[in-house]
Amino acid sequence: MNTSPSDRDGVSRRHILQILGALGFTGALAESLAAQAAPVVSAGAIGGAATLLSGTFDEPRLAVARTALQRNLEQFQVVRDLELPDSLEPPVIFQARRS
Amino acid sequence: MAAQDDLLFLPATEQAALLRARKLSPLELTDAYLARIEALNPRVNAFVTVTAERARQDARAAGETLMRNVQVGPLFGVPYAPKDILATKGILTTNGSKVTASWVPDYESTITERLARAGAVLVGKLNLLEFAMGSGVASGFGPARNPWDLSRSPSGSSSGSGAALAAHMVPLSIGTDTGGSIRGPAAFCGIVGLKQTYGRVSRHGVTTLAWTLDHAGPMTRTVADAAALLQIIAGADPRDPSCTADPVPDYLKQLTRDLKGLRVGVPKRHFAEGAPEEIERAYRAALDTMKQLGATLVEVDVPHAHYAGSAGWVVAMAEAAQFHEKRLRESPQLFDPIIRERLDSARFIPATDYIKALRVRTLLMDEMAEVYRSCDVMVVPAGTSLPTVLEPPDRAGTDVKPGSVATPFRGGNTFLGNMTGLPGLVVPCGFSSGPPTLPIALQIYGRAFDEATVLRVGHAYEQATTWHKRKPAL
């Protein structure tokens, strides 16, 4: 049986959702509340990543990118937290599916 | 001027009928629009370029063709203006950006090529947000303004298209839609916008934002006009590998005034969450109208619809950052600050997040396939807000406002269509009580390559209501 990282940490997101559901919070609100904290992007971390990319960012531009990246990671955290079945593959070549 | 204005307020298909009947000449119609553009553009800022001389030449040629009693198509001789992100040979194509502010392509997009062949008269190129990236004010040529209230946004990124149509400065436009950029402006401006199925219309000559999400499609004032426009631009094109060879049905012929036998899916959650009461009320009233027209309402569920916005944003920005990598490296100072901020930060999106977003895409496609087991179309509010006030420049330069809260589900109502590739048609369904009185819209989602049914539902609803007949006071 697969165990997700959050299960191993002791408090699964699913468990949090169950509790929120019992308290009357459902849907998007519950998903938001249950989202784990996004990683904090330090200046050092983004500086290192910028070096790997190309090193063309000056300091002010990197600072703006860092703030924006932090926000994007916070927004995306809810998707990161979503548990998907192993069988679900990405559509590597995208086409609309007929039904 | 009043009689001339009445002419400009007619749907494009009716204008074309007058042209075919020789009750009006293409040159007269073109001149009337050029006069209105000249009068209103200083306030609305919808046009980046007006091609008056060429338009008059083309209109004269169209008039000569009509005089020879040649069989012509449904929009022959009618003026149009595409979003300025479609390449037009020998005509400035700015992409709404200072980066490409002086670009004059030496080739033609497939869409504008097909429209020229169908006798449509190009009168200019329309404003947009830089490189079609999101909403806000970030155009290299100043923001287009919403004709219903000039202090408000027409949404984006096809901002000029929405504004020009609402202001009756042009009867037809082509927008592009990567996360809602046709449907958002259609909703905010009280007009019709169709994002057809991914692969239905060629994107050759349309500047890329995100390869796997981009669409270019009709923006009009009526559903019949959208059907006629799609008829012309749809179909296989070997120059766009995503474009399919599916047969293109006769969309206009399939428009009816009732919805007998049709099953309309109504999602039980997500799509109306957070919407003001006026939007919710207009949406429910529209569903009642569809029921009166003979449709059966069926409850459906898209359990993960609220992930469409967050996941779609990651796909869009990661692909956009790759597409613009060279321009960002060579001339970052020419990008609008907010667009540079988005693209710079997107370069740090982990590949695993991109792949996760793609897997969510599969999930959404699975869920929509399930939805269409029990219904023919799914109807949702077009969006969850009324047109917003344009931000002052000192606040508009960044997505990260002081004290702002990240909204994880942004644009989910429209992003669902881009993530699944399914067609979505936006039509007006009401107005706020105001002041100011602002448009409200609904969106009709359909099965892949079944634009005919989507258009049929939109047309029947439109003909049963009068929302599309209202005009902003300008």
XYZ file of C-alpha atoms in Angstrom, chain A residues 13 26-29 31-32 46 49-50 53-54 56-57 61-62 64-69 71-76 78-92 94-99, chain B residues 197-198 212 246 273 304 306-307 310-311 313-314 328-329 332 340-341 344-345 347-348 350 353 355-356 358-363 365-366 372 399-400 404 406-410 418-421 447-449:
98
model
C -4.471 16.272 4.406
C -16.440 21.840 2.358
C -15.330 22.438 -1.233
C -12.813 25.060 -2.223
C -12.765 26.656 1.225
C -9.207 22.659 0.269
C -7.691 26.065 0.987
C 16.545 31.852 -5.626
C 18.507 28.687 -8.862
C 19.158 31.779 -10.972
C 19.254 29.011 -15.092
C 21.607 31.545 -16.660
C 21.188 37.078 -16.111
C 19.097 38.442 -13.250
C 14.900 41.841 -10.650
C 15.657 38.764 -8.611
C 10.786 40.937 -7.553
C 10.894 37.416 -8.990
C 11.363 35.986 -5.501
C 8.252 37.736 -4.155
C 6.211 36.659 -7.162
C 7.513 33.105 -6.977
C 3.071 33.972 -4.125
C 2.820 31.488 -6.988
C 4.043 28.656 -4.783
C 1.435 29.570 -2.173
C -1.237 29.475 -4.848
C 0.003 26.183 -6.237
C -3.192 23.333 -2.988
C -2.379 21.445 -6.207
C 0.839 20.062 -4.727
C -1.222 18.748 -1.820
C -3.702 17.014 -4.073
C -3.177 13.256 -3.950
C -3.493 11.682 -7.375
C -3.671 7.978 -8.234
C -0.455 6.559 -9.635
C -2.354 5.547 -12.758
C -3.062 9.176 -13.725
C -0.642 10.165 -16.497
C 0.018 13.652 -17.874
C -1.262 14.260 -21.421
C 2.200 14.665 -22.865
C -2.353 17.420 -25.705
C -5.549 16.805 -27.648
C -9.141 17.480 -26.671
C -10.777 14.204 -25.720
C -13.916 13.179 -27.588
C -16.870 11.893 -25.567
C -12.298 23.094 -29.249
C -8.503 22.909 -29.158
C -0.931 23.482 -25.153
C -12.349 17.045 -38.445
C -18.694 30.094 -5.332
C -11.794 19.036 -9.103
C -11.579 24.387 -8.598
C -8.044 23.196 -9.369
C -4.101 27.110 -10.188
C -2.944 24.206 -12.317
C -1.719 29.095 -14.420
C 1.371 26.947 -13.859
C 13.545 38.265 -21.697
C 17.295 37.735 -21.808
C 13.938 42.702 -20.356
C 8.373 40.580 -16.636
C 7.559 39.697 -13.031
C 10.801 35.829 -14.438
C 9.126 34.014 -11.556
C 11.372 30.404 -14.853
C 11.698 28.979 -11.342
C 9.854 23.205 -10.773
C 4.954 21.192 -10.513
C 3.950 17.753 -14.586
C 1.607 17.736 -11.585
C -0.581 18.283 -16.427
C -1.806 15.315 -14.409
C -4.559 17.533 -13.012
C -5.375 18.208 -16.627
C -5.960 14.498 -17.218
C -8.118 14.402 -14.099
C -10.621 15.629 -18.801
C -11.772 12.408 -17.082
C -21.113 14.424 -20.729
C 0.734 40.938 -9.155
C 1.935 41.016 -5.575
C -3.109 41.094 -0.992
C -3.232 34.872 -3.039
C -6.299 33.425 -4.732
C -5.565 29.797 -5.521
C -8.564 29.238 -7.800
C -8.295 32.254 -10.082
C -8.251 25.452 -21.813
C -7.161 22.599 -19.564
C -9.584 20.189 -21.231
C -9.618 21.750 -24.695
C -18.311 18.228 -25.961
C -15.104 18.260 -27.985
C -15.770 19.412 -31.565
